[in-house]
PDB file of C-alpha atoms in Angstrom:
ATOM      1  CA  UNK A 224      95.427 125.446  77.947  1.00 69.00           C
ATOM      2  CA  UNK A 225      92.124 125.982  77.429  1.00 66.00           C
ATOM      3  CA  UNK A 226      90.519 127.519  80.677  1.00 91.00           C
ATOM      4  CA  UNK A 227      86.920 127.474  81.568  1.00 96.00           C
ATOM      5  CA  UNK A 228      85.667 129.731  84.284  1.00 96.00           C
ATOM      6  CA  UNK A 229      82.839 129.878  86.814  1.00 96.00           C
ATOM      7  CA  UNK A 230      82.558 133.144  87.806  1.00 89.00           C
ATOM      8  CA  UNK A 231      81.423 131.599  91.620  1.00 90.00           C
ATOM      9  CA  UNK A 232      81.865 129.376  93.487  1.00 93.00           C
ATOM     10  CA  UNK A 233      80.221 129.522  96.397  1.00 96.00           C
ATOM     11  CA  UNK A 234      76.927 130.476  96.838  1.00 96.00           C
ATOM     12  CA  UNK A 235      73.940 131.092  99.188  1.00 97.00           C
ATOM     13  CA  UNK A 236      70.600 131.679  98.513  1.00 97.00           C
ATOM     14  CA  UNK A 237      66.730 131.595  99.455  1.00 97.00           C
ATOM     15  CA  UNK A 238      64.151 129.929  98.267  1.00 98.00           C
ATOM     16  CA  UNK A 239      61.809 131.202  95.614  1.00 97.00           C
ATOM     17  CA  UNK A 240      64.851 133.944  94.300  1.00 97.00           C
ATOM     18  CA  UNK A 241      66.531 133.920  90.546  1.00 97.00           C
ATOM     19  CA  UNK A 242      70.247 133.199  90.363  1.00 97.00           C
ATOM     20  CA  UNK A 243      72.075 133.142  88.037  1.00 97.00           C
ATOM     21  CA  UNK A 244      75.649 130.708  86.598  1.00 97.00           C
ATOM     22  CA  UNK A 245      78.030 131.734  84.804  1.00 97.00           C
ATOM     23  CA  UNK A 246      80.039 129.856  83.127  1.00 97.00           C
ATOM     24  CA  UNK A 247      82.844 131.821  80.106  1.00 97.00           C
ATOM     25  CA  UNK A 248      85.423 129.537  78.278  1.00 96.00           C
ATOM     26  CA  UNK A 249      88.727 130.586  76.361  1.00 94.00           C
ATOM     27  CA  UNK A 250      89.012 128.463  74.301  1.00 89.00           C
ATOM     28  CA  UNK A 251      86.510 129.625  71.112  1.00 91.00           C
ATOM     29  CA  UNK A 252      84.535 126.056  71.680  1.00 91.00           C
ATOM     30  CA  UNK A 253      81.900 125.426  70.245  1.00 91.00           C
ATOM     31  CA  UNK A 254      78.896 122.657  73.151  1.00 91.00           C
ATOM     32  CA  UNK A 255      78.910 124.059  76.530  1.00 94.00           C
ATOM     33  CA  UNK A 256      77.414 121.736  79.075  1.00 95.00           C
ATOM     34  CA  UNK A 257      76.416 122.342  82.313  1.00 97.00           C
ATOM     35  CA  UNK A 258      76.400 119.717  85.066  1.00 97.00           C
ATOM     36  CA  UNK A 259      75.122 119.125  88.454  1.00 96.00           C
ATOM     37  CA  UNK A 260      76.951 117.257  90.525  1.00 96.00           C
ATOM     38  CA  UNK A 261      75.003 115.516  93.823  1.00 94.00           C
ATOM     39  CA  UNK A 262      77.038 112.287  96.304  1.00 88.00           C
ATOM     40  CA  UNK A 263      76.621 108.890  94.963  1.00 84.00           C
ATOM     41  CA  UNK A 264      74.751 109.772  91.986  1.00 87.00           C
ATOM     42  CA  UNK A 265      77.443 111.313  89.696  1.00 88.00           C
ATOM     43  CA  UNK A 266      76.935 114.672  87.496  1.00 93.00           C
ATOM     44  CA  UNK A 267      73.625 114.836  85.692  1.00 94.00           C
ATOM     45  CA  UNK A 268      73.138 116.473  82.584  1.00 94.00           C
ATOM     46  CA  UNK A 269      71.021 119.477  82.819  1.00 97.00           C
ATOM     47  CA  UNK A 270      71.511 121.221  79.839  1.00 96.00           C
ATOM     48  CA  UNK A 271      73.431 121.762  76.833  1.00 93.00           C
ATOM     49  CA  UNK A 272      74.365 123.575  73.742  1.00 93.00           C
ATOM     50  CA  UNK A 273      76.688 123.281  70.782  1.00 87.00           C
ATOM     51  CA  UNK A 274      76.559 126.191  69.362  1.00 88.00           C
ATOM     52  CA  UNK A 275      76.344 130.431  70.200  1.00 90.00           C
ATOM     53  CA  UNK A 276      71.863 130.849  70.666  1.00 90.00           C
ATOM     54  CA  UNK A 277      71.100 127.127  69.947  1.00 91.00           C
ATOM     55  CA  UNK A 278      69.807 124.606  73.485  1.00 93.00           C
ATOM     56  CA  UNK A 279      69.564 121.372  74.356  1.00 93.00           C
ATOM     57  CA  UNK A 280      67.504 119.343  76.784  1.00 94.00           C
ATOM     58  CA  UNK A 281      69.445 117.291  79.115  1.00 93.00           C
ATOM     59  CA  UNK A 282      68.211 114.551  81.641  1.00 91.00           C
ATOM     60  CA  UNK A 283      67.576 116.741  84.444  1.00 95.00           C
ATOM     61  CA  UNK A 284      66.182 121.007  82.812  1.00 97.00           C
ATOM     62  CA  UNK A 285      62.851 121.294  85.529  1.00 96.00           C
ATOM     63  CA  UNK A 286      63.525 124.054  87.072  1.00 96.00           C
ATOM     64  CA  UNK A 287      66.301 125.504  85.094  1.00 98.00           C
ATOM     65  CA  UNK A 288      67.054 127.286  81.968  1.00 97.00           C
ATOM     66  CA  UNK A 289      70.158 128.839  79.996  1.00 97.00           C
ATOM     67  CA  UNK A 290      71.346 131.817  77.791  1.00 97.00           C
ATOM     68  CA  UNK A 291      73.904 131.529  75.171  1.00 97.00           C
ATOM     69  CA  UNK A 292      74.226 134.920  73.141  1.00 95.00           C
ATOM     70  CA  UNK A 293      78.028 134.148  73.053  1.00 96.00           C
ATOM     71  CA  UNK A 294      80.395 131.616  71.821  1.00 95.00           C
ATOM     72  CA  UNK A 295      82.391 132.485  75.029  1.00 96.00           C
ATOM     73  CA  UNK A 296      79.268 132.256  77.574  1.00 97.00           C
ATOM     74  CA  UNK A 297      76.765 130.231  78.792  1.00 97.00           C
ATOM     75  CA  UNK A 298      74.209 130.497  81.932  1.00 97.00           C
ATOM     76  CA  UNK A 299      72.543 128.610  84.486  1.00 98.00           C
ATOM     77  CA  UNK A 300      69.198 130.051  85.219  1.00 98.00           C
ATOM     78  CA  UNK A 301      67.446 128.915  88.118  1.00 97.00           C
ATOM     79  CA  UNK A 302      64.193 130.262  88.300  1.00 94.00           C
ATOM     80  CA  UNK A 303      63.165 130.011  91.335  1.00 97.00           C
ATOM     81  CA  UNK A 304      65.733 127.779  93.661  1.00 97.00           C
ATOM     82  CA  UNK A 305      64.365 125.014  95.909  1.00 97.00           C
ATOM     83  CA  UNK A 306      65.930 123.086  98.486  1.00 97.00           C
ATOM     84  CA  UNK A 307      66.510 120.566  96.071  1.00 97.00           C
ATOM     85  CA  UNK A 308      68.763 122.458  94.455  1.00 98.00           C
ATOM     86  CA  UNK A 309      70.846 122.360  96.099  1.00 98.00           C
ATOM     87  CA  UNK A 310      74.258 121.089  94.486  1.00 97.00           C
ATOM     88  CA  UNK A 311      77.932 121.098  92.712  1.00 97.00           C
ATOM     89  CA  UNK A 312      77.369 123.150  89.695  1.00 98.00           C
ATOM     90  CA  UNK A 313      80.005 122.132  86.601  1.00 97.00           C
ATOM     91  CA  UNK A 314      79.928 124.178  83.481  1.00 97.00           C
ATOM     92  CA  UNK A 315      82.854 122.110  80.529  1.00 96.00           C
ATOM     93  CA  UNK A 316      83.243 123.064  77.137  1.00 94.00           C
ATOM     94  CA  UNK A 317      84.477 121.303  74.045  1.00 90.00           C
ATOM     95  CA  UNK A 318      85.180 121.834  70.354  1.00 85.00           C
ATOM     96  CA  UNK A 319      82.725 120.947  67.986  1.00 75.00           C
ATOM     97  CA  UNK A 320      81.768 117.598  68.066  1.00 65.00           C
ATOM     98  CA  UNK A 321      80.349 115.566  65.130  1.00 59.00           C
ATOM     99  CA  UNK A 322      79.038 113.371  67.033  1.00 53.00           C
ATOM    100  CA  UNK A 323      80.671 110.523  66.177  1.00 52.00           C
ATOM    101  CA  UNK A 324      83.765 111.434  68.064  1.00 60.00           C
ATOM    102  CA  UNK A 325      82.188 112.603  70.928  1.00 70.00           C
ATOM    103  CA  UNK A 326      85.929 113.913  72.532  1.00 82.00           C
ATOM    104  CA  UNK A 327      86.706 115.160  76.385  1.00 89.00           C
ATOM    105  CA  UNK A 328      85.570 117.684  78.029  1.00 92.00           C
ATOM    106  CA  UNK A 329      87.383 121.004  79.247  1.00 94.00           C
ATOM    107  CA  UNK A 330      85.874 121.314  83.356  1.00 96.00           C
ATOM    108  CA  UNK A 331      85.799 124.689  85.739  1.00 97.00           C
ATOM    109  CA  UNK A 332      85.914 124.559  88.965  1.00 96.00           C
ATOM    110  CA  UNK A 333      82.799 123.975  89.810  1.00 96.00           C
ATOM    111  CA  UNK A 334      79.604 126.271  91.511  1.00 96.00           C
ATOM    112  CA  UNK A 335      78.767 125.130  94.789  1.00 96.00           C
ATOM    113  CA  UNK A 336      74.856 126.204  95.261  1.00 97.00           C
ATOM    114  CA  UNK A 337      73.413 126.087  99.225  1.00 98.00           C
ATOM    115  CA  UNK A 338      69.682 126.542  98.447  1.00 98.00           C
ATOM    116  CA  UNK A 339      67.836 128.242 102.670  1.00 97.00           C
TER     117      UNK A 339
ATOM    118  CA  UNK B 134      69.922 107.236  79.566  1.00 47.00           C
ATOM    119  CA  UNK B 135      72.983 105.569  79.032  1.00 46.00           C
ATOM    120  CA  UNK B 136      75.180 105.498  82.356  1.00 69.00           C
ATOM    121  CA  UNK B 137      78.546 104.156  83.646  1.00 76.00           C
ATOM    122  CA  UNK B 138      78.157 102.342  86.962  1.00 85.00           C
ATOM    123  CA  UNK B 139      81.957 102.473  88.839  1.00 88.00           C
ATOM    124  CA  UNK B 140      83.084  99.728  90.931  1.00 89.00           C
ATOM    125  CA  UNK B 141      84.017  99.605  93.673  1.00 93.00           C
ATOM    126  CA  UNK B 142      81.646 102.704  95.617  1.00 93.00           C
ATOM    127  CA  UNK B 143      85.665 103.494  97.491  1.00 95.00           C
ATOM    128  CA  UNK B 144      89.487 101.890  97.527  1.00 96.00           C
ATOM    129  CA  UNK B 145      91.897 102.365  99.871  1.00 97.00           C
ATOM    130  CA  UNK B 146      95.792 101.599  99.295  1.00 96.00           C
ATOM    131  CA  UNK B 147      99.217 102.238 100.799  1.00 97.00           C
ATOM    132  CA  UNK B 148     101.566 104.363  98.780  1.00 97.00           C
ATOM    133  CA  UNK B 149     103.337 102.609  96.046  1.00 97.00           C
ATOM    134  CA  UNK B 150     100.434 100.129  95.567  1.00 97.00           C
ATOM    135  CA  UNK B 151      98.271  99.523  92.460  1.00 97.00           C
ATOM    136  CA  UNK B 152      94.836 100.773  91.742  1.00 97.00           C
ATOM    137  CA  UNK B 153      92.162  98.804  90.403  1.00 97.00           C
ATOM    138  CA  UNK B 154      88.768 100.012  88.673  1.00 97.00           C
ATOM    139  CA  UNK B 155      86.242  99.037  87.191  1.00 96.00           C
ATOM    140  CA  UNK B 156      82.781 100.590  84.583  1.00 96.00           C
ATOM    141  CA  UNK B 157      80.166  98.823  83.706  1.00 95.00           C
ATOM    142  CA  UNK B 158      77.442 100.321  81.105  1.00 93.00           C
ATOM    143  CA  UNK B 159      73.923  98.797  79.081  1.00 90.00           C
ATOM    144  CA  UNK B 160      74.574  99.383  75.340  1.00 87.00           C
ATOM    145  CA  UNK B 161      77.347 100.155  72.452  1.00 87.00           C
ATOM    146  CA  UNK B 162      79.782 102.957  72.746  1.00 88.00           C
ATOM    147  CA  UNK B 163      81.236 105.245  71.233  1.00 88.00           C
ATOM    148  CA  UNK B 164      84.016 105.796  73.540  1.00 91.00           C
ATOM    149  CA  UNK B 165      84.449 105.829  76.945  1.00 94.00           C
ATOM    150  CA  UNK B 166      86.700 108.755  79.291  1.00 95.00           C
ATOM    151  CA  UNK B 167      88.267 108.851  82.294  1.00 96.00           C
ATOM    152  CA  UNK B 168      88.578 111.737  84.437  1.00 97.00           C
ATOM    153  CA  UNK B 169      89.648 112.388  87.941  1.00 97.00           C
ATOM    154  CA  UNK B 170      88.130 114.547  90.617  1.00 97.00           C
ATOM    155  CA  UNK B 171      90.304 115.838  93.393  1.00 95.00           C
ATOM    156  CA  UNK B 172      88.152 117.125  96.500  1.00 92.00           C
ATOM    157  CA  UNK B 173      85.756 120.015  96.018  1.00 88.00           C
ATOM    158  CA  UNK B 174      87.240 120.567  91.934  1.00 91.00           C
ATOM    159  CA  UNK B 175      86.365 119.981  88.802  1.00 93.00           C
ATOM    160  CA  UNK B 176      86.877 116.683  86.613  1.00 96.00           C
ATOM    161  CA  UNK B 177      89.579 116.563  84.611  1.00 96.00           C
ATOM    162  CA  UNK B 178      90.209 114.068  82.439  1.00 96.00           C
ATOM    163  CA  UNK B 179      92.523 111.421  81.680  1.00 97.00           C
ATOM    164  CA  UNK B 180      92.348 109.141  79.538  1.00 96.00           C
ATOM    165  CA  UNK B 181      89.904 108.121  76.335  1.00 94.00           C
ATOM    166  CA  UNK B 182      89.369 104.583  74.676  1.00 95.00           C
ATOM    167  CA  UNK B 183      87.831 104.197  71.665  1.00 92.00           C
ATOM    168  CA  UNK B 184      85.268 100.843  71.038  1.00 92.00           C
ATOM    169  CA  UNK B 185      88.112 100.276  68.680  1.00 93.00           C
ATOM    170  CA  UNK B 186      90.552  99.662  71.140  1.00 96.00           C
ATOM    171  CA  UNK B 187      91.458  97.546  73.475  1.00 97.00           C
ATOM    172  CA  UNK B 188      94.359  98.662  75.930  1.00 98.00           C
ATOM    173  CA  UNK B 189      95.570 102.152  76.424  1.00 97.00           C
ATOM    174  CA  UNK B 190      98.431 103.500  78.072  1.00 96.00           C
ATOM    175  CA  UNK B 191      99.194 107.520  79.950  1.00 95.00           C
ATOM    176  CA  UNK B 192     102.242 106.987  81.596  1.00 96.00           C
ATOM    177  CA  UNK B 193     101.336 105.486  85.131  1.00 97.00           C
ATOM    178  CA  UNK B 194      97.394 104.803  84.053  1.00 97.00           C
ATOM    179  CA  UNK B 195      96.371 101.953  82.143  1.00 98.00           C
ATOM    180  CA  UNK B 196      92.686 101.535  80.732  1.00 98.00           C
ATOM    181  CA  UNK B 197      91.220  98.397  78.594  1.00 98.00           C
ATOM    182  CA  UNK B 198      88.412  97.980  77.767  1.00 97.00           C
ATOM    183  CA  UNK B 199      86.004  94.511  76.679  1.00 97.00           C
ATOM    184  CA  UNK B 200      83.012  95.855  74.497  1.00 95.00           C
ATOM    185  CA  UNK B 201      81.623  92.068  74.501  1.00 95.00           C
ATOM    186  CA  UNK B 202      80.818  92.335  78.805  1.00 95.00           C
ATOM    187  CA  UNK B 203      80.786  96.802  78.315  1.00 95.00           C
ATOM    188  CA  UNK B 204      83.166  96.512  80.285  1.00 96.00           C
ATOM    189  CA  UNK B 205      85.942  99.252  80.711  1.00 97.00           C
ATOM    190  CA  UNK B 206      89.199  99.183  83.979  1.00 97.00           C
ATOM    191  CA  UNK B 207      91.846 101.880  85.417  1.00 98.00           C
ATOM    192  CA  UNK B 208      94.290 100.939  86.487  1.00 98.00           C
ATOM    193  CA  UNK B 209      96.718 103.382  88.367  1.00 98.00           C
ATOM    194  CA  UNK B 210     100.038 101.685  89.174  1.00 97.00           C
ATOM    195  CA  UNK B 211     102.421 102.455  91.864  1.00 97.00           C
ATOM    196  CA  UNK B 212      99.906 105.169  93.427  1.00 97.00           C
ATOM    197  CA  UNK B 213     100.931 108.410  94.983  1.00 97.00           C
ATOM    198  CA  UNK B 214      99.503 110.635  97.994  1.00 96.00           C
ATOM    199  CA  UNK B 215      98.337 112.819  94.752  1.00 95.00           C
ATOM    200  CA  UNK B 216      96.279 110.384  93.258  1.00 97.00           C
ATOM    201  CA  UNK B 217      94.118 110.169  96.121  1.00 97.00           C
ATOM    202  CA  UNK B 218      90.455 111.873  94.255  1.00 97.00           C
ATOM    203  CA  UNK B 219      87.346 109.994  92.392  1.00 96.00           C
ATOM    204  CA  UNK B 220      87.492 108.945  90.061  1.00 97.00           C
ATOM    205  CA  UNK B 221      84.947 108.461  87.066  1.00 96.00           C
ATOM    206  CA  UNK B 222      83.765 106.950  83.667  1.00 95.00           C
ATOM    207  CA  UNK B 223      82.150 108.981  81.133  1.00 94.00           C
ATOM    208  CA  UNK B 224      80.832 106.688  77.616  1.00 92.00           C
ATOM    209  CA  UNK B 225      79.757 108.341  74.459  1.00 86.00           C
ATOM    210  CA  UNK B 226      77.370 106.838  72.357  1.00 79.00           C
ATOM    211  CA  UNK B 227      77.728 107.106  68.618  1.00 71.00           C
ATOM    212  CA  UNK B 228      75.449 109.911  66.776  1.00 68.00           C
ATOM    213  CA  UNK B 229      75.365 111.384  69.937  1.00 73.00           C
ATOM    214  CA  UNK B 230      76.478 114.882  72.377  1.00 72.00           C
ATOM    215  CA  UNK B 231      76.367 113.824  75.238  1.00 80.00           C
ATOM    216  CA  UNK B 232      78.540 112.124  77.699  1.00 88.00           C
ATOM    217  CA  UNK B 233      77.397 109.687  80.818  1.00 89.00           C
ATOM    218  CA  UNK B 234      78.790 109.468  83.727  1.00 92.00           C
ATOM    219  CA  UNK B 235      78.686 106.966  86.798  1.00 89.00           C
ATOM    220  CA  UNK B 236      79.576 108.159  90.328  1.00 90.00           C
ATOM    221  CA  UNK B 237      82.336 107.408  90.518  1.00 93.00           C
ATOM    222  CA  UNK B 238      85.158 104.993  92.924  1.00 95.00           C
ATOM    223  CA  UNK B 239      86.657 107.669  95.860  1.00 96.00           C
ATOM    224  CA  UNK B 240      90.235 106.428  95.963  1.00 97.00           C
ATOM    225  CA  UNK B 241      92.234 107.036  98.631  1.00 97.00           C
ATOM    226  CA  UNK B 242      96.421 106.784  98.990  1.00 97.00           C
ATOM    227  CA  UNK B 243      98.119 105.998 101.986  1.00 95.00           C
ATOM    228  CA  UNK B 244     100.966 107.362 102.727  1.00 90.00           C
TER     229      UNK B 244
END
C-alpha cells in the first residue's frame, strides 16, 4: 500500500515562528501536493511539485514556501507563522501524470497547526 | 479556479438507507473523483469517472456523471455506521496537474 507520512499530527506554534511541515511518501511518486483545509472552504492547493526540485504555486501560495530536494520528501515552510495560517494541512502524492489523465491522489493523515 | 460544489452540505440518514450527494462544477473536465474523509483524518480515494463515462460502480458506491449539466452524483447504498464521514468531489481539468476540491458533504449514518 502507498504510504504518505506527515511528520506531525498536531503542532502549536507562536506568531512569527518558522514552521516546517514534512511529508514523505514511499511509492516513488513524482507528483506531490500540499493543501490546506478549512471548514466550509474545502481543500485549497498551496503548492505542488511535479518532480524533484520542481515546484509550482497553487491557489494560495502567499506566506508559504516549499522544498523538494529528494523525490520522496516534500516540505512546506511557513516563514513567519500567522494566526490566519491555523489550519489542517494535507500532503498528497501521485505517480507522474501527463496532465491528460490526472489520477487519484494518496493523502497523508494531516497536520493540524495552531498558531497562537 | 475550477471547483466542485457539493450538495447538500450535510445529510443524516438511518442505517440501511441510501445516501445521495451531488457535485456541480463550472468548466469542462478530464475526470471527476470522489473522496471520503473520516473525522480528523486524511482523504481516501473512492472512485474516478472520466468525462466520456456516464456511470461507474464500486461495491456499494454508484457514481454518475452528466457533462451536459456539469454535475455528478454519488450514491451509497445500504449505508452503514462506518460510512459516517465527509465526502468530497474533485475535478481534474485537461492538461492540468491539479485537482480542485469542493467543500464536501458531511454524512451521518444513525444506528
